Amino acid sequence: MLLRYVIRNLARHPLRATLTVLTMSIIILAFGLLRTTVAAWYAESLGTPPDRLRTRHAVSISFQLPVTYQQRIAIIPGVSGVSYANWFGGRWKDGKAFFPRYAVEPDSYLELHPEIQLPPPQREAFLRDRRACIVGRKLAAKLGWRVGDIVRLQGSLYPGNWEFTIRGIYTGTSQTTDEGSMYLHWVAMDERRRIEDQARAGTVGWFVVRMANPEQAAQISTTIDQTFANSIAETRTETEQAFRANMATMSGAVIRVIEIMSVLILGISLLVVANAMAMTVRERHHEYGILKTLGFRAPHLGFLIFGESVCLALFGGILGVVLLYPASKGFGMFLTSNLGGFFATFTLPAQLPVLAVSLSVGIGLLGAIIPFLLCLRSRIRDELRHMG
Amino acid sequence: MTSSIIDVQKVSHSYFRDDIEIPVLKQLTLSIAPESFVALLGPSGSGKTTILNLLAGFDRPMHGRVSINETNVSRLPERQLARWRAKTIGFIFQFYNLIPVLTAAENVELPLLLTSLSRAQRVKHVATALRLVGLGDRMTHYPRQLSGGQEQRVAIARAIVMDPVILLADEPTGNLDSEAAEEIMTLLQRLNTEQGKTIVLVTHDLEAAQRATTICKLQKGRLE
């Protein structure tokens, strides 16, 4: 019967209860979207195969390495393949549609990245044509590109006007594979550099190294870096997972802020529930006094107060989680189409609904603590003050 | 040993407002025999509600001793006090104090939730108590669907459902019209004579007090 009492209490102030539930649901929705954003930020690094290393300049990724390192890396024991890539930069049209552009050695790059899937004829066409490029499925869909279209870029890192023919539209093998990038021939870029920017000709941004045995990652990384120690361009080698995670962390101040915000809004939700419960307990202090005279003690009063608080928070949490599914879909579409370079995928983490509901229960419990203590501390005599 | 069920010995009590002591009871001694119906009559501020608070254990006297059924109420720890109170005393308030979201039967059932009675047993007890106060047909009604007199009768049913030996009634007719007040006082008399309940009635209404077997007049914290 006490449970019935709790449920009926919830309906005593329909407006307040509704507003509290809605506030809670919006907070849980916001929390869920923020956590999904953080998860999406790191998703690509988690989905990276463990058998790949990245070798970059020891000082910074913005420094270039000689392309000739490729042969020396390839002969290191345990290395089963090497490719290289470079940021291309550039701007498409007015620059509002941002998407990552990489200049790669296509044959080896595609071989080392089996997650990039191209139909064989498109792959052949791309490999044959130095002025060709391939684009991800999501990018092509967003910009309305089809195979055979010409993409005109205005150079930024490498000045001038550039034209590439789309020879293929790739898809990813998993949800975490980036389908929002463009790949072009490194050699096409380098040919022009040899004429216009000789200082940077023959250099690459990083090498992608495939290992025969991922367990040798530490040893192979050390050997690569030792090979180029004391050279003009020393290297730093790490697993691709670590590389991507570092990149995410380096540019992750915003993500850190998002993480902090997600915790802060939970604090706000706690205050909302605590405030609602404090009002409730204050209004019913006389009623709690009656219950005390009937012999009700802390566990019974606790059941009533915590029960109501948890129900409010839980209903809000469940509603928030229900809203989270369509909202994350819409938000994800927006992010991946506008910030595809940062968010290859935007999927609700599997454990998030459970986490959100658990947090709602926790918030309900925490929010009721102070009102409950106030109720306990209050004396029957004061609660029944109007007697006599 | 004493033959009284309520024994108040030389009790003094004060309240403090802004560090100013306001004496309410002064060396008050009162003995109430079992199955008696005692009215404490007095004007506002005479200390009658304070006596009820002390009898119920809501407050502890600054000096003196309050014993009920040979239990020194003033010394019972809070936890035991709640259990003792639930078993020994039934309360009837001026404003009925029913829980508005519970039906008449659910209100009456509240004290029984603290017992080990089964649901069926509780329902039986509730029906008996409500029938006793003449509201057997109003079990599913909410307080807002009842008249003031009916609400007070539900409150009386709630007070007696645990079969306590003592009923403390604080101005039980103070909020009722004369007809309903008459009904309530008749009901209390019946509970006293037929059920053997010891009733302590606090009132400033002489007419209501005259229904009791004993009237104790309180004036400025002392019995006259």
Short mmCIF file of C-alpha atoms in Angstrom, two decimals, chain A:
data_model
loop_
_atom_site.label_atom_id
_atom_site.label_comp_id
_atom_site.label_asym_id
_atom_site.label_seq_id
_atom_site.Cartn_x
_atom_site.Cartn_y
_atom_site.Cartn_z
CA MET A 1 0.00 0.00 0.00
CA LEU A 2 2.93 2.31 0.63
CA LEU A 3 3.84 2.01 -3.04
CA ARG A 4 0.30 3.07 -3.95
CA TYR A 5 0.75 6.00 -1.60
CA VAL A 6 3.99 6.96 -3.37
CA ILE A 7 2.34 6.76 -6.79
CA ARG A 8 -0.65 8.83 -5.71
CA ASN A 9 1.68 11.38 -4.16
CA LEU A 10 3.31 11.78 -7.58
CA ALA A 11 -0.01 12.93 -8.97
CA ARG A 12 -0.72 15.46 -6.24
CA HIS A 13 0.97 18.27 -8.13
CA PRO A 14 0.61 17.20 -11.75
CA LEU A 15 2.18 20.37 -13.12
CA ARG A 16 5.20 20.24 -10.85
CA ALA A 17 5.68 16.52 -11.40
CA THR A 18 5.35 16.92 -15.17
CA LEU A 19 7.81 19.80 -15.26
CA THR A 20 10.29 17.91 -13.09
CA VAL A 21 10.00 14.81 -15.28
CA LEU A 22 10.38 16.89 -18.45
CA THR A 23 13.38 18.76 -17.05
CA MET A 24 14.95 15.50 -16.03
CA SER A 25 14.29 13.99 -19.44
CA ILE A 26 15.84 16.95 -21.24
CA ILE A 27 18.88 16.75 -18.98
CA ILE A 28 19.26 13.02 -19.59
CA LEU A 29 18.79 13.65 -23.31
CA ALA A 30 21.52 16.29 -23.26
CA PHE A 31 23.76 14.05 -21.18
CA GLY A 32 23.22 11.20 -23.63
CA LEU A 33 24.00 13.35 -26.66
CA LEU A 34 27.14 14.74 -25.04
CA ARG A 35 28.37 11.27 -24.04
CA THR A 36 27.60 9.97 -27.52
CA THR A 37 29.60 12.86 -28.98
CA VAL A 38 32.56 11.98 -26.78
CA ALA A 39 32.26 8.30 -27.70
CA ALA A 40 32.03 9.18 -31.39
CA TRP A 41 35.15 11.29 -31.08
CA TYR A 42 37.15 8.32 -29.91
CA ALA A 43 35.27 5.72 -31.95
CA GLU A 44 37.60 5.72 -34.93
CA SER A 45 40.66 5.07 -32.81
CA LEU A 46 38.89 2.18 -31.10
CA GLY A 47 37.92 0.69 -34.46
CA THR A 48 41.46 0.81 -35.81
CA PRO A 49 43.06 -2.57 -36.58
CA PRO A 50 45.80 -3.43 -34.08
CA ASP A 51 48.36 -4.47 -36.71
CA ARG A 52 49.11 -0.99 -37.99
CA LEU A 53 51.73 1.51 -36.85
CA ARG A 54 52.13 5.13 -37.74
CA THR A 55 55.51 6.74 -38.14
CA ARG A 56 55.67 10.51 -38.10
CA HIS A 57 58.22 13.20 -37.46
CA ALA A 58 59.49 13.05 -33.88
CA VAL A 59 58.88 16.74 -33.35
CA SER A 60 55.37 17.12 -34.71
CA ILE A 61 52.97 15.76 -37.28
CA SER A 62 53.30 19.07 -39.09
CA PHE A 63 56.92 18.27 -40.00
CA GLN A 64 57.51 16.14 -43.07
CA LEU A 65 59.53 12.93 -43.49
CA PRO A 66 61.48 11.90 -46.61
CA VAL A 67 59.52 9.46 -48.74
CA THR A 68 62.73 7.45 -49.09
CA TYR A 69 62.24 6.18 -45.54
CA GLN A 70 59.68 3.79 -47.00
CA GLN A 71 62.29 1.35 -48.29
CA ARG A 72 64.25 1.41 -45.05
CA ILE A 73 61.14 0.75 -42.98
CA ALA A 74 60.01 -2.02 -45.30
CA ILE A 75 63.11 -4.13 -44.62
CA ILE A 76 62.81 -3.99 -40.83
CA PRO A 77 62.01 -7.48 -39.52
CA GLY A 78 58.34 -7.93 -38.69
CA VAL A 79 57.14 -5.26 -41.12
CA SER A 80 54.82 -6.71 -43.77
CA GLY A 81 53.84 -3.54 -45.60
CA VAL A 82 54.47 0.21 -45.72
CA SER A 83 52.51 3.04 -47.23
CA TYR A 84 52.47 6.78 -46.76
CA ALA A 85 50.12 9.71 -46.74
CA ASN A 86 50.01 13.45 -46.50
CA TRP A 87 47.49 16.07 -45.55
CA PHE A 88 46.42 17.76 -48.73
CA GLY A 89 44.38 20.60 -47.33
CA GLY A 90 42.68 22.75 -49.93
CA ARG A 91 39.24 24.21 -50.18
CA TRP A 92 36.17 23.10 -52.08
CA LYS A 93 33.97 25.87 -53.41
CA ASP A 94 33.45 28.42 -50.62
CA GLY A 95 35.10 26.19 -48.03
CA LYS A 96 31.95 25.76 -45.97
CA ALA A 97 31.77 22.05 -46.67
CA PHE A 98 34.79 20.74 -44.82
CA PHE A 99 36.04 17.22 -45.43
CA PRO A 100 39.47 15.67 -44.88
CA ARG A 101 41.64 15.23 -47.96
CA TYR A 102 44.63 12.90 -48.00
CA ALA A 103 47.29 12.43 -50.64
CA VAL A 104 48.28 8.77 -50.47
CA GLU A 105 50.28 6.16 -52.34
CA PRO A 106 47.08 4.44 -53.48
CA ASP A 107 48.14 0.89 -54.17
CA SER A 108 49.84 0.22 -50.85
CA TYR A 109 47.46 2.45 -48.91
CA LEU A 110 44.40 0.52 -50.02
CA GLU A 111 46.21 -2.74 -49.39
CA LEU A 112 47.02 -1.69 -45.82
CA HIS A 113 43.51 -0.33 -45.23
CA PRO A 114 41.17 -3.18 -46.04
CA GLU A 115 38.39 -1.32 -44.20
CA ILE A 116 38.22 1.00 -47.24
CA GLN A 117 36.09 -0.99 -49.66
CA LEU A 118 35.93 -0.17 -53.37
CA PRO A 119 34.31 -2.15 -56.16
CA PRO A 120 37.21 -3.69 -58.17
CA PRO A 121 36.54 -1.70 -61.36
CA GLN A 122 36.55 1.57 -59.40
CA ARG A 123 39.70 0.54 -57.61
CA GLU A 124 41.43 -0.22 -60.92
CA ALA A 125 40.25 3.08 -62.37
CA PHE A 126 41.57 4.97 -59.34
CA LEU A 127 44.96 3.25 -59.44
CA ARG A 128 45.37 3.89 -63.15
CA ASP A 129 44.59 7.61 -63.14
CA ARG A 130 46.96 9.95 -61.30
CA ARG A 131 44.38 12.74 -61.46
CA ALA A 132 41.78 10.55 -59.84
CA CYS A 133 40.39 10.52 -56.38
CA ILE A 134 38.03 8.42 -54.33
CA VAL A 135 35.51 9.74 -51.84
CA GLY A 136 33.60 8.18 -48.98
CA ARG A 137 29.97 7.15 -49.35
CA LYS A 138 28.68 9.70 -46.82
CA LEU A 139 30.70 12.52 -48.37
CA ALA A 140 29.47 11.69 -51.86
CA ALA A 141 25.89 11.53 -50.63
CA LYS A 142 26.21 14.84 -48.81
CA LEU A 143 27.74 16.74 -51.74
CA GLY A 144 25.81 14.91 -54.46
CA TRP A 145 28.93 13.50 -56.11
CA ARG A 146 28.92 10.58 -58.47
CA VAL A 147 31.66 8.58 -60.11
CA GLY A 148 33.04 10.59 -63.04
CA ASP A 149 32.39 13.99 -61.46
CA ILE A 150 35.24 16.48 -61.37
CA VAL A 151 36.19 17.90 -57.98
CA ARG A 152 37.87 21.28 -58.17
CA LEU A 153 39.90 22.31 -55.16
CA GLN A 154 41.68 25.48 -54.35
CA GLY A 155 45.03 24.64 -52.76
CA SER A 156 45.90 25.83 -49.29
CA LEU A 157 48.92 23.81 -48.14
CA TYR A 158 49.79 23.33 -51.80
CA PRO A 159 48.69 26.43 -53.71
CA GLY A 160 47.02 26.50 -57.07
CA ASN A 161 43.91 25.03 -58.57
CA TRP A 162 43.52 21.29 -58.52
CA GLU A 163 41.13 19.04 -60.38
CA PHE A 164 40.42 15.45 -59.54
CA THR A 165 38.07 12.99 -61.16
CA ILE A 166 36.06 10.82 -58.85
CA ARG A 167 36.86 7.27 -59.88
CA GLY A 168 35.38 5.51 -56.93
CA ILE A 169 33.07 5.85 -53.93
CA TYR A 170 34.28 3.76 -51.04
CA THR A 171 32.37 2.27 -48.17
CA GLY A 172 33.62 1.24 -44.76
CA THR A 173 33.63 -2.30 -43.44
CA SER A 174 32.47 -1.18 -40.00
CA GLN A 175 30.47 1.61 -38.43
CA THR A 176 33.62 3.25 -37.13
CA THR A 177 35.24 3.53 -40.57
CA ASP A 178 35.37 7.09 -41.80
CA GLU A 179 33.24 7.48 -44.92
CA GLY A 180 33.63 11.21 -45.11
CA SER A 181 37.15 11.62 -46.59
CA MET A 182 38.73 12.04 -49.96
CA TYR A 183 41.88 10.25 -51.12
CA LEU A 184 44.02 11.33 -54.05
CA HIS A 185 47.38 10.34 -55.51
CA TRP A 186 50.37 11.55 -53.55
CA VAL A 187 52.43 11.46 -56.70
CA ALA A 188 50.12 13.94 -58.43
CA MET A 189 50.65 16.34 -55.57
CA ASP A 190 54.37 15.70 -55.48
CA GLU A 191 54.81 16.25 -59.20
CA ARG A 192 53.60 19.79 -58.85
CA ARG A 193 55.63 20.33 -55.69
CA ARG A 194 58.78 19.40 -57.58
CA ILE A 195 58.08 22.38 -59.84
CA GLU A 196 56.55 24.91 -57.48
CA ASP A 197 57.72 23.97 -53.99
CA GLN A 198 60.93 21.98 -54.27
CA ALA A 199 61.73 22.23 -50.58
CA ARG A 200 58.76 20.01 -49.73
CA ALA A 201 59.02 17.70 -52.71
CA GLY A 202 59.61 14.05 -51.90
CA THR A 203 58.23 14.27 -48.40
CA VAL A 204 55.30 12.68 -46.66
CA GLY A 205 53.27 13.41 -43.56
CA TRP A 206 53.42 9.91 -42.13
CA PHE A 207 54.05 6.29 -42.91
CA VAL A 208 51.56 3.54 -42.29
CA VAL A 209 53.34 0.34 -41.28
CA ARG A 210 51.69 -3.06 -41.18
CA MET A 211 53.13 -5.66 -38.81
CA ALA A 212 53.09 -9.38 -39.33
CA ASN A 213 52.49 -9.82 -35.61
CA PRO A 214 50.73 -7.04 -33.64
CA GLU A 215 52.36 -8.29 -30.44
CA GLN A 216 55.68 -7.00 -31.77
CA ALA A 217 54.38 -3.44 -31.96
CA ALA A 218 56.67 -2.08 -29.25
CA GLN A 219 59.76 -3.76 -30.63
CA ILE A 220 59.11 -2.73 -34.23
CA SER A 221 58.30 0.84 -33.21
CA THR A 222 61.58 1.08 -31.33
CA THR A 223 63.53 -0.38 -34.25
CA ILE A 224 61.98 2.08 -36.71
CA ASP A 225 62.72 5.07 -34.50
CA GLN A 226 66.26 3.84 -33.81
CA THR A 227 66.82 3.47 -37.53
CA PHE A 228 66.26 7.17 -38.01
CA ALA A 229 67.83 8.35 -34.76
CA ASN A 230 70.25 11.27 -35.19
CA SER A 231 69.04 11.79 -38.76
CA ILE A 232 67.75 15.06 -40.14
CA ALA A 233 64.21 13.81 -39.58
CA GLU A 234 63.90 11.60 -36.53
CA THR A 235 60.74 9.61 -36.23
CA ARG A 236 58.16 8.69 -33.66
CA THR A 237 56.31 5.47 -34.19
CA GLU A 238 53.23 4.32 -32.38
CA THR A 239 50.25 2.11 -32.99
CA GLU A 240 47.56 3.62 -35.13
CA GLN A 241 45.18 3.34 -32.21
CA ALA A 242 47.53 5.37 -30.03
CA PHE A 243 48.13 7.82 -32.86
CA ARG A 244 44.44 8.46 -33.35
CA ALA A 245 43.81 8.63 -29.63
CA ASN A 246 46.63 11.16 -29.30
CA MET A 247 45.20 13.18 -32.14
CA ALA A 248 41.82 13.09 -30.49
CA THR A 249 43.37 14.13 -27.19
CA MET A 250 45.48 16.89 -28.74
CA SER A 251 42.50 18.47 -30.36
CA GLY A 252 40.26 17.34 -27.59
CA ALA A 253 39.98 20.44 -25.41
CA VAL A 254 36.47 20.83 -26.73
CA ILE A 255 35.78 17.19 -25.93
CA ARG A 256 37.11 17.74 -22.43
CA VAL A 257 34.72 20.64 -22.06
CA ILE A 258 31.90 18.44 -23.33
CA GLU A 259 32.84 15.78 -20.78
CA ILE A 260 32.82 18.36 -17.99
CA MET A 261 29.50 19.73 -19.20
CA SER A 262 27.97 16.28 -19.18
CA VAL A 263 28.89 15.96 -15.51
CA LEU A 264 27.71 19.49 -14.73
CA ILE A 265 24.27 18.91 -16.19
CA LEU A 266 23.93 15.87 -13.98
CA GLY A 267 24.62 18.22 -11.08
CA ILE A 268 21.86 20.49 -12.37
CA SER A 269 19.45 17.57 -12.57
CA LEU A 270 20.32 16.71 -8.99
CA LEU A 271 19.40 20.23 -7.90
CA VAL A 272 16.14 20.09 -9.87
CA VAL A 273 15.07 16.85 -8.19
CA ALA A 274 16.30 17.95 -4.76
CA ASN A 275 14.41 21.23 -5.10
CA ALA A 276 11.21 19.46 -6.16
CA MET A 277 11.49 17.05 -3.25
CA ALA A 278 12.36 19.79 -0.77
CA MET A 279 9.18 21.64 -1.80
CA THR A 280 7.18 18.44 -1.53
CA VAL A 281 8.51 17.57 1.92
CA ARG A 282 8.00 21.12 3.15
CA GLU A 283 4.40 21.09 1.96
CA ARG A 284 3.73 17.72 3.53
CA HIS A 285 5.61 18.17 6.77
CA HIS A 286 2.29 18.16 8.58
CA GLU A 287 1.36 14.87 6.90
CA TYR A 288 4.69 13.34 7.87
CA GLY A 289 3.98 14.48 11.42
CA ILE A 290 0.70 12.53 11.33
CA LEU A 291 2.50 9.46 10.04
CA LYS A 292 5.04 9.77 12.84
CA THR A 293 2.25 9.88 15.42
CA LEU A 294 0.92 6.66 13.88
CA GLY A 295 4.29 5.03 14.48
CA PHE A 296 5.93 5.49 11.08
CA ARG A 297 9.69 5.65 11.43
CA ALA A 298 12.68 6.52 9.26
CA PRO A 299 12.48 3.45 6.95
CA HIS A 300 8.80 4.08 6.15
CA LEU A 301 9.21 7.81 5.66
CA GLY A 302 12.35 7.08 3.64
CA PHE A 303 10.39 4.75 1.40
CA LEU A 304 7.83 7.49 0.75
CA ILE A 305 10.31 10.29 0.13
CA PHE A 306 13.01 8.36 -1.71
CA GLY A 307 10.37 6.39 -3.60
CA GLU A 308 8.73 9.54 -4.92
CA SER A 309 12.06 11.12 -5.76
CA VAL A 310 13.34 8.04 -7.58
CA CYS A 311 10.05 7.71 -9.50
CA LEU A 312 10.26 11.33 -10.66
CA ALA A 313 13.88 11.00 -11.72
CA LEU A 314 13.36 7.58 -13.23
CA PHE A 315 10.35 8.61 -15.32
CA GLY A 316 12.38 11.57 -16.55
CA GLY A 317 15.38 9.35 -17.22
CA ILE A 318 13.35 6.79 -19.16
CA LEU A 319 11.67 9.52 -21.20
CA GLY A 320 15.10 11.04 -21.86
CA VAL A 321 16.45 7.70 -23.05
CA VAL A 322 13.42 7.16 -25.30
CA LEU A 323 13.98 10.60 -26.82
CA LEU A 324 17.68 9.92 -27.10
CA TYR A 325 17.28 7.41 -29.94
CA PRO A 326 15.67 9.72 -32.51
CA ALA A 327 17.59 12.73 -31.21
CA SER A 328 20.97 11.00 -31.54
CA LYS A 329 20.05 9.94 -35.06
CA GLY A 330 19.25 13.50 -36.06
CA PHE A 331 22.19 14.99 -34.19
CA GLY A 332 24.48 12.32 -35.63
CA MET A 333 23.36 13.06 -39.17
CA PHE A 334 24.06 16.72 -38.59
CA LEU A 335 27.52 16.08 -37.11
CA THR A 336 28.68 13.50 -39.61
CA SER A 337 27.53 15.55 -42.55
CA ASN A 338 28.99 18.81 -41.25
CA LEU A 339 31.97 17.58 -39.25
CA GLY A 340 32.62 14.26 -40.93
CA GLY A 341 36.34 14.68 -40.49
CA PHE A 342 35.93 14.60 -36.73
CA PHE A 343 32.96 12.29 -36.45
CA ALA A 344 33.13 9.39 -38.84
CA THR A 345 30.26 7.75 -37.05
CA PHE A 346 27.72 8.78 -34.42
CA THR A 347 26.18 5.81 -32.73
CA LEU A 348 24.58 5.61 -29.31
CA PRO A 349 26.97 3.58 -27.14
CA ALA A 350 25.27 0.33 -26.17
CA GLN A 351 25.74 0.88 -22.44
CA LEU A 352 24.51 4.50 -22.48
CA PRO A 353 20.76 3.83 -21.94
CA VAL A 354 21.56 1.63 -18.94
CA LEU A 355 23.99 4.24 -17.64
CA ALA A 356 21.43 7.02 -18.10
CA VAL A 357 18.69 5.09 -16.30
CA SER A 358 21.08 4.12 -13.49
CA LEU A 359 22.17 7.73 -13.13
CA SER A 360 18.52 8.78 -12.98
CA VAL A 361 17.96 6.40 -10.08
CA GLY A 362 21.11 7.71 -8.42
CA ILE A 363 19.98 11.30 -8.90
CA GLY A 364 16.59 10.41 -7.45
CA LEU A 365 18.22 8.89 -4.39
CA LEU A 366 20.72 11.71 -3.89
CA GLY A 367 18.08 14.36 -4.48
CA ALA A 368 15.96 13.00 -1.65
CA ILE A 369 18.69 12.86 0.98
CA ILE A 370 18.42 16.41 2.29
CA PRO A 371 14.59 16.55 2.19
CA PHE A 372 14.52 13.19 4.00
CA LEU A 373 16.95 14.37 6.68
CA LEU A 374 14.91 17.54 7.15
CA CYS A 375 11.81 15.40 7.56
CA LEU A 376 13.53 13.19 10.13
CA ARG A 377 14.94 16.11 12.08
CA SER A 378 11.63 17.85 12.32
CA ARG A 379 9.80 17.17 15.60
CA ILE A 380 6.26 15.91 15.73
CA ARG A 381 5.31 18.76 18.03
CA ASP A 382 6.41 21.30 15.42
CA GLU A 383 4.84 19.38 12.55
CA LEU A 384 1.50 19.38 14.36
CA ARG A 385 1.92 22.95 15.55
CA HIS A 386 -1.64 23.99 15.00
CA MET A 387 -2.86 21.50 17.61
CA GLY A 388 -4.86 23.15 20.44
#
